[in-house]
Amino acid sequence: MIQSVKRVAVEPTASSFDHDIINNIVNERSKQRLLKGQQTVALIGAGGGQPKGGVDHGPTVLFNEGKLVSQIEALDWKVEVEDHFPEFVHLKPNGNDTFGILKNVKYTSDVTHKIHNSVKKACEDGKLALTIGGDHSIAIGTIKLGVIWVDAHGDINTAESTSSGNLHGCPVAFVSGLQGPIPHFQDWLKPEFDLKRIVYIGLRDLDGPEKQIIRENNIKAFSMHEVDKWGIGRVVDAAIQYLYQTTPDSEEEPAEHVDGLDPSVAPATGTPVRGGLSFREGHYIMEALHQTGSLVAVDITEVNPELGTVMERETTISIGCSLVRSVLGEGLLY
């Protein structure tokens, strides 16, 4: 039984701000200190587990139409692409693939297991694992030691709390152990992620049970209300500071999961929620995390080329690619 935990609201502080910083700014790209040798991106494609069609093809579109590899290479990164990138459709079973209310269970397990192995190998080899989704279920295979989760949704439902049965609303519960054993997943997934090591930014559409889970587990979460109140700069500073403080002796720092932009900015997505992050707020987060020099993995999710008009599709592809460029070091002045 989960017991309630009293929450104390603490405003982000401006302690990280130093006027000398303003006087000594040098606009240059940060080296990611946890990577080895030449800065290398391991580009990993990921399918999706949600029933809404098209999300499986998002990686292909970003890869081909977005010319993602050439955009990354223009920033002086080496790019490695796995042979299977970016399709997993062949893994879909022909028969029933449910467990209770949960949908696409075996398919999602098979996909996220493969993604998990790819991300793990990339990180062990000292490369930045850039996973292009796909829906949020891919985080079951990509989530790392410390995570900044930029999203309208918490994606922390369990099989008991979800009303839709869609696994893209459950990955945080799966990797943290809030969700008990599920067929197929229990064969490979070790639910060892500490909920103290996640920070949400941009929340604006939570189910009732998710709100309860976040409160009772004292999870660090900034909704769009906090972004509006304090500004994206102070919120991101507080999120990064929190992750460093929760594991001060760790060499491994933030991974990032990004799907929080307002649908007016990125319209071709399967779960749009109005009132989200603006174009510049989204890019600010990416730029700030790049400047930490501590990234080991990034997920860009929920690009669905089969939704919206041709212009909305093209806009979303462009935004997805520009977010990748920002997190890899493209700034406004260089």
GROMACS .gro file of C-alpha atoms in nm:
model
  334
    1MET     CA    1   0.000   0.000   0.000
    2ILE     CA    2   0.133   0.343  -0.094
    3GLN     CA    3   0.137   0.591   0.192
    4SER     CA    4   0.099   0.962   0.130
    5VAL     CA    5   0.404   1.183   0.147
    6LYS     CA    6   0.383   1.548   0.241
    7ARG     CA    7   0.518   1.765  -0.040
    8VAL     CA    8   0.696   2.092   0.026
    9ALA     CA    9   0.703   2.339  -0.262
   10VAL     CA   10   1.048   2.479  -0.321
   11GLU     CA   11   1.107   2.748  -0.581
   12PRO     CA   12   1.405   2.715  -0.812
   13THR     CA   13   1.681   2.940  -0.685
   14ALA     CA   14   1.899   3.179  -0.880
   15SER     CA   15   2.209   3.053  -0.699
   16SER     CA   16   2.356   2.917  -1.023
   17PHE     CA   17   2.350   3.265  -1.177
   18ASP     CA   18   2.669   3.467  -1.158
   19HIS     CA   19   2.705   3.811  -1.311
   20ASP     CA   20   3.062   3.720  -1.411
   21ILE     CA   21   2.916   3.456  -1.642
   22ILE     CA   22   2.750   3.727  -1.850
   23ASN     CA   23   3.081   3.913  -1.881
   24ASN     CA   24   3.277   3.605  -1.986
   25ILE     CA   25   3.046   3.419  -2.223
   26VAL     CA   26   3.222   3.234  -2.502
   27ASN     CA   27   2.983   3.091  -2.757
   28GLU     CA   28   3.130   2.751  -2.829
   29ARG     CA   29   3.013   2.394  -2.822
   30SER     CA   30   3.062   2.194  -2.505
   31LYS     CA   31   3.249   1.866  -2.513
   32GLN     CA   32   3.041   1.585  -2.366
   33ARG     CA   33   3.280   1.466  -2.097
   34LEU     CA   34   3.135   1.117  -2.059
   35LEU     CA   35   3.190   1.025  -2.424
   36LYS     CA   36   3.510   0.862  -2.546
   37GLY     CA   37   3.736   0.960  -2.834
   38GLN     CA   38   3.581   1.141  -3.126
   39GLN     CA   39   3.234   1.271  -3.039
   40THR     CA   40   3.008   1.006  -3.193
   41VAL     CA   41   2.632   0.975  -3.219
   42ALA     CA   42   2.488   0.624  -3.230
   43LEU     CA   43   2.163   0.683  -3.419
   44ILE     CA   44   1.898   0.432  -3.314
   45GLY     CA   45   1.557   0.399  -3.474
   46ALA     CA   46   1.259   0.286  -3.269
   47GLY     CA   47   0.911   0.163  -3.347
   48GLY     CA   48   0.607   0.231  -3.134
   49GLY     CA   49   0.359   0.032  -2.930
   50GLN     CA   50   0.051   0.252  -2.956
   51PRO     CA   51  -0.240   0.145  -3.176
   52LYS     CA   52  -0.249   0.472  -3.374
   53GLY     CA   53  -0.084   0.402  -3.709
   54GLY     CA   54   0.211   0.593  -3.850
   55VAL     CA   55   0.434   0.635  -3.546
   56ASP     CA   56   0.647   0.339  -3.661
   57HIS     CA   57   0.749   0.542  -3.967
   58GLY     CA   58   0.853   0.856  -3.780
   59PRO     CA   59   1.220   0.752  -3.758
   60THR     CA   60   1.231   0.674  -4.131
   61VAL     CA   61   1.092   1.014  -4.220
   62LEU     CA   62   1.339   1.202  -3.997
   63PHE     CA   63   1.623   0.987  -4.129
   64ASN     CA   64   1.538   1.019  -4.499
   65GLU     CA   65   1.328   1.332  -4.558
   66GLY     CA   66   1.489   1.524  -4.272
   67LYS     CA   67   1.838   1.422  -4.388
   68LEU     CA   68   1.923   1.383  -4.022
   69VAL     CA   69   2.266   1.226  -4.066
   70SER     CA   70   2.403   1.510  -4.278
   71GLN     CA   71   2.264   1.766  -4.032
   72ILE     CA   72   2.444   1.594  -3.744
   73GLU     CA   73   2.769   1.558  -3.938
   74ALA     CA   74   2.762   1.931  -4.016
   75LEU     CA   75   2.808   1.986  -3.641
   76ASP     CA   76   3.136   1.787  -3.647
   77TRP     CA   77   2.987   1.474  -3.496
   78LYS     CA   78   3.060   1.129  -3.633
   79VAL     CA   79   2.740   0.931  -3.694
   80GLU     CA   80   2.696   0.556  -3.671
   81VAL     CA   81   2.369   0.399  -3.787
   82GLU     CA   82   2.263   0.043  -3.705
   83ASP     CA   83   2.179  -0.187  -3.995
   84HIS     CA   84   1.823  -0.239  -3.873
   85PHE     CA   85   1.748   0.131  -3.855
   86PRO     CA   86   1.476   0.237  -3.848
   87GLU     CA   87   1.203  -0.029  -3.894
   88PHE     CA   88   1.076  -0.289  -3.644
   89VAL     CA   89   0.747  -0.369  -3.813
   90HIS     CA   90   0.860  -0.726  -3.883
   91LEU     CA   91   0.848  -0.794  -3.508
   92LYS     CA   92   0.470  -0.748  -3.489
   93PRO     CA   93   0.299  -1.078  -3.397
   94ASN     CA   94   0.011  -1.201  -3.611
   95GLY     CA   95  -0.218  -1.310  -3.330
   96ASN     CA   96  -0.358  -1.156  -3.012
   97ASP     CA   97  -0.103  -0.938  -2.835
   98THR     CA   98  -0.271  -0.823  -2.517
   99PHE     CA   99  -0.236  -0.878  -2.144
  100GLY     CA  100  -0.548  -0.771  -1.962
  101ILE     CA  101  -0.614  -0.415  -2.074
  102LEU     CA  102  -0.259  -0.366  -2.204
  103LYS     CA  103  -0.213  -0.361  -2.582
  104ASN     CA  104   0.078  -0.464  -2.807
  105VAL     CA  105   0.259  -0.630  -2.517
  106LYS     CA  106   0.491  -0.876  -2.696
  107TYR     CA  107   0.561  -0.634  -2.980
  108THR     CA  108   0.651  -0.350  -2.745
  109SER     CA  109   0.865  -0.583  -2.533
  110ASP     CA  110   1.056  -0.712  -2.837
  111VAL     CA  111   1.114  -0.361  -2.973
  112THR     CA  112   1.219  -0.206  -2.642
  113HIS     CA  113   1.445  -0.502  -2.564
  114LYS     CA  114   1.635  -0.448  -2.889
  115ILE     CA  115   1.650  -0.074  -2.827
  116HIS     CA  116   1.775  -0.139  -2.472
  117ASN     CA  117   2.062  -0.351  -2.606
  118SER     CA  118   2.151  -0.088  -2.865
  119VAL     CA  119   2.147   0.201  -2.618
  120LYS     CA  120   2.344   0.003  -2.360
  121LYS     CA  121   2.614  -0.086  -2.614
  122ALA     CA  122   2.638   0.271  -2.742
  123CYS     CA  123   2.683   0.409  -2.390
  124GLU     CA  124   2.936   0.141  -2.297
  125ASP     CA  125   3.132   0.231  -2.611
  126GLY     CA  126   3.136   0.597  -2.508
  127LYS     CA  127   2.895   0.719  -2.777
  128LEU     CA  128   2.588   0.937  -2.736
  129ALA     CA  129   2.279   0.722  -2.790
  130LEU     CA  130   2.028   0.922  -2.995
  131THR     CA  131   1.702   0.729  -3.019
  132ILE     CA  132   1.442   0.849  -3.267
  133GLY     CA  133   1.090   0.724  -3.190
  134GLY     CA  134   0.840   0.592  -3.202
  135ASP     CA  135   0.611   0.656  -2.911
  136HIS     CA  136   0.699   0.695  -2.546
  137SER     CA  137   0.706   0.321  -2.482
  138ILE     CA  138   1.062   0.323  -2.619
  139ALA     CA  139   1.174   0.469  -2.284
  140ILE     CA  140   1.129   0.122  -2.133
  141GLY     CA  141   1.448   0.038  -2.320
  142THR     CA  142   1.632   0.371  -2.312
  143ILE     CA  143   1.589   0.521  -1.965
  144LYS     CA  144   1.920   0.591  -1.792
  145LEU     CA  145   2.054   0.672  -1.448
  146GLY     CA  146   1.929   1.031  -1.448
  147VAL     CA  147   1.649   1.155  -1.673
  148ILE     CA  148   1.499   1.490  -1.763
  149TRP     CA  149   1.156   1.399  -1.904
  150VAL     CA  150   1.011   1.681  -2.117
  151ASP     CA  151   0.650   1.592  -2.185
  152ALA     CA  152   0.286   1.687  -2.151
  153HIS     CA  153   0.229   1.347  -1.993
  154GLY     CA  154   0.380   1.163  -1.698
  155ASP     CA  155   0.372   0.820  -1.866
  156ILE     CA  156   0.377   0.663  -1.521
  157ASN     CA  157   0.053   0.464  -1.532
  158THR     CA  158   0.049   0.099  -1.426
  159ALA     CA  159  -0.160  -0.181  -1.572
  160GLU     CA  160  -0.407  -0.119  -1.290
  161SER     CA  161  -0.431   0.259  -1.335
  162THR     CA  162  -0.429   0.298  -1.714
  163SER     CA  163  -0.767   0.353  -1.875
  164SER     CA  164  -0.645   0.315  -2.234
  165GLY     CA  165  -0.417   0.013  -2.208
  166ASN     CA  166  -0.157   0.191  -2.423
  167LEU     CA  167   0.196   0.108  -2.313
  168HIS     CA  168   0.328   0.447  -2.419
  169GLY     CA  169   0.157   0.578  -2.105
  170CYS     CA  170   0.341   0.333  -1.877
  171PRO     CA  171   0.722   0.328  -1.931
  172VAL     CA  172   0.824   0.507  -1.610
  173ALA     CA  173   0.617   0.265  -1.403
  174PHE     CA  174   0.775  -0.030  -1.584
  175VAL     CA  175   1.139   0.069  -1.535
  176SER     CA  176   1.096   0.184  -1.174
  177GLY     CA  177   0.921  -0.124  -1.039
  178LEU     CA  178   0.589   0.051  -0.972
  179GLN     CA  179   0.450  -0.198  -1.223
  180GLY     CA  180   0.476  -0.563  -1.128
  181PRO     CA  181   0.587  -0.842  -1.364
  182ILE     CA  182   0.433  -0.838  -1.712
  183PRO     CA  183   0.469  -1.127  -1.961
  184HIS     CA  184   0.756  -1.084  -2.210
  185PHE     CA  185   0.901  -0.785  -2.024
  186GLN     CA  186   0.985  -0.986  -1.714
  187ASP     CA  187   1.223  -1.199  -1.925
  188TRP     CA  188   1.468  -0.912  -1.970
  189LEU     CA  189   1.364  -0.590  -1.796
  190LYS     CA  190   1.522  -0.514  -1.458
  191PRO     CA  191   1.302  -0.251  -1.287
  192GLU     CA  192   1.583  -0.078  -1.099
  193PHE     CA  193   1.533   0.288  -1.190
  194ASP     CA  194   1.515   0.517  -0.885
  195LEU     CA  195   1.228   0.765  -0.908
  196LYS     CA  196   1.449   1.021  -0.734
  197ARG     CA  197   1.648   1.031  -1.058
  198ILE     CA  198   1.375   1.169  -1.283
  199VAL     CA  199   1.261   1.529  -1.329
  200TYR     CA  200   0.951   1.616  -1.530
  201ILE     CA  201   0.931   1.944  -1.722
  202GLY     CA  202   0.621   2.070  -1.904
  203LEU     CA  203   0.351   1.845  -1.755
  204ARG     CA  204  -0.001   1.953  -1.849
  205ASP     CA  205  -0.211   1.638  -1.902
  206LEU     CA  206  -0.199   1.386  -1.616
  207ASP     CA  207  -0.446   1.111  -1.532
  208GLY     CA  208  -0.579   1.112  -1.176
  209PRO     CA  209  -0.378   0.804  -1.072
  210GLU     CA  210  -0.062   0.957  -1.220
  211LYS     CA  211  -0.104   1.267  -1.005
  212GLN     CA  212  -0.135   1.043  -0.700
  213ILE     CA  213   0.174   0.839  -0.795
  214ILE     CA  214   0.381   1.154  -0.846
  215ARG     CA  215   0.269   1.301  -0.513
  216GLU     CA  216   0.308   0.986  -0.309
  217ASN     CA  217   0.654   0.911  -0.448
  218ASN     CA  218   0.766   1.273  -0.408
  219ILE     CA  219   0.879   1.287  -0.770
  220LYS     CA  220   1.034   1.614  -0.885
  221ALA     CA  221   0.792   1.764  -1.138
  222PHE     CA  222   0.755   2.104  -1.303
  223SER     CA  223   0.424   2.158  -1.481
  224MET     CA  224   0.358   2.427  -1.740
  225HIS     CA  225   0.237   2.638  -1.446
  226GLU     CA  226   0.590   2.645  -1.302
  227VAL     CA  227   0.736   2.715  -1.648
  228ASP     CA  228   0.496   3.011  -1.684
  229LYS     CA  229   0.567   3.133  -1.330
  230TRP     CA  230   0.944   3.106  -1.313
  231GLY     CA  231   1.051   3.087  -1.676
  232ILE     CA  232   1.217   2.800  -1.856
  233GLY     CA  233   1.568   2.908  -1.753
  234ARG     CA  234   1.512   2.879  -1.378
  235VAL     CA  235   1.317   2.554  -1.418
  236VAL     CA  236   1.593   2.388  -1.622
  237ASP     CA  237   1.860   2.513  -1.379
  238ALA     CA  238   1.665   2.362  -1.089
  239ALA     CA  239   1.616   2.031  -1.275
  240ILE     CA  240   1.984   1.993  -1.358
  241GLN     CA  241   2.092   2.096  -1.008
  242TYR     CA  242   1.852   1.843  -0.857
  243LEU     CA  243   1.993   1.556  -1.065
  244TYR     CA  244   2.350   1.641  -0.969
  245GLN     CA  245   2.255   1.657  -0.601
  246THR     CA  246   2.065   1.327  -0.593
  247THR     CA  247   2.368   1.129  -0.712
  248PRO     CA  248   2.669   1.349  -0.628
  249ASP     CA  249   2.928   1.071  -0.665
  250SER     CA  250   2.804   0.942  -1.000
  251GLU     CA  251   2.995   0.987  -1.324
  252GLU     CA  252   2.683   0.926  -1.529
  253GLU     CA  253   2.448   1.219  -1.567
  254PRO     CA  254   2.141   1.327  -1.759
  255ALA     CA  255   1.972   1.140  -2.034
  256GLU     CA  256   1.685   1.325  -2.192
  257HIS     CA  257   1.342   1.228  -2.322
  258VAL     CA  258   1.174   1.496  -2.531
  259ASP     CA  259   0.810   1.522  -2.635
  260GLY     CA  260   0.663   1.832  -2.478
  261LEU     CA  261   0.618   2.097  -2.746
  262ASP     CA  262   0.287   2.268  -2.806
  263PRO     CA  263   0.100   2.114  -3.103
  264SER     CA  264   0.111   2.452  -3.278
  265VAL     CA  265   0.489   2.400  -3.294
  266ALA     CA  266   0.498   2.024  -3.366
  267PRO     CA  267   0.148   1.928  -3.489
  268ALA     CA  268   0.206   1.583  -3.644
  269THR     CA  269   0.199   1.387  -3.319
  270GLY     CA  270  -0.032   1.123  -3.178
  271THR     CA  271  -0.118   1.277  -2.841
  272PRO     CA  272  -0.131   1.655  -2.886
  273VAL     CA  273  -0.211   1.868  -2.581
  274ARG     CA  274  -0.249   2.245  -2.610
  275GLY     CA  275  -0.061   2.484  -2.382
  276GLY     CA  276   0.282   2.327  -2.420
  277LEU     CA  277   0.637   2.452  -2.461
  278SER     CA  278   0.711   2.708  -2.728
  279PHE     CA  279   0.969   2.668  -3.005
  280ARG     CA  280   1.230   2.862  -2.808
  281GLU     CA  281   1.151   2.695  -2.475
  282GLY     CA  282   1.202   2.353  -2.630
  283HIS     CA  283   1.529   2.457  -2.787
  284TYR     CA  284   1.645   2.627  -2.468
  285ILE     CA  285   1.615   2.296  -2.283
  286MET     CA  286   1.821   2.118  -2.548
  287GLU     CA  287   2.087   2.390  -2.555
  288ALA     CA  288   2.112   2.400  -2.175
  289LEU     CA  289   2.152   2.025  -2.145
  290HIS     CA  290   2.419   2.025  -2.413
  291GLN     CA  291   2.607   2.287  -2.213
  292THR     CA  292   2.623   2.057  -1.909
  293GLY     CA  293   2.869   1.842  -2.102
  294SER     CA  294   2.712   1.540  -1.932
  295LEU     CA  295   2.467   1.391  -2.180
  296VAL     CA  296   2.484   1.020  -2.254
  297ALA     CA  297   2.150   0.958  -2.427
  298VAL     CA  298   1.861   1.149  -2.588
  299ASP     CA  299   1.518   1.035  -2.706
  300ILE     CA  300   1.313   1.233  -2.959
  301THR     CA  301   0.964   1.083  -2.976
  302GLU     CA  302   0.614   1.099  -3.117
  303VAL     CA  303   0.677   1.217  -3.472
  304ASN     CA  304   0.389   1.068  -3.671
  305PRO     CA  305   0.411   1.145  -4.045
  306GLU     CA  306   0.063   1.005  -4.113
  307LEU     CA  307  -0.114   1.269  -3.903
  308GLY     CA  308  -0.200   1.623  -4.004
  309THR     CA  309  -0.163   1.809  -4.331
  310VAL     CA  310   0.143   1.804  -4.556
  311MET     CA  311   0.255   2.134  -4.405
  312GLU     CA  312   0.206   2.005  -4.049
  313ARG     CA  313   0.408   1.695  -4.133
  314GLU     CA  314   0.691   1.901  -4.281
  315THR     CA  315   0.685   2.139  -3.983
  316THR     CA  316   0.713   1.853  -3.735
  317ILE     CA  317   0.998   1.690  -3.927
  318SER     CA  318   1.183   2.022  -3.933
  319ILE     CA  319   1.129   2.078  -3.559
  320GLY     CA  320   1.246   1.725  -3.473
  321CYS     CA  321   1.569   1.775  -3.667
  322SER     CA  322   1.631   2.120  -3.519
  323LEU     CA  323   1.591   1.984  -3.164
  324VAL     CA  324   1.854   1.722  -3.244
  325ARG     CA  325   2.090   1.989  -3.372
  326SER     CA  326   2.038   2.198  -3.057
  327VAL     CA  327   2.115   1.916  -2.816
  328LEU     CA  328   2.429   1.834  -3.018
  329GLY     CA  329   2.564   2.185  -2.990
  330GLU     CA  330   2.410   2.412  -3.250
  331GLY     CA  331   2.363   2.748  -3.081
  332LEU     CA  332   2.211   3.072  -3.199
  333LEU     CA  333   2.554   3.229  -3.259
  334TYR     CA  334   2.743   2.933  -3.404
   0.00000   0.00000   0.00000
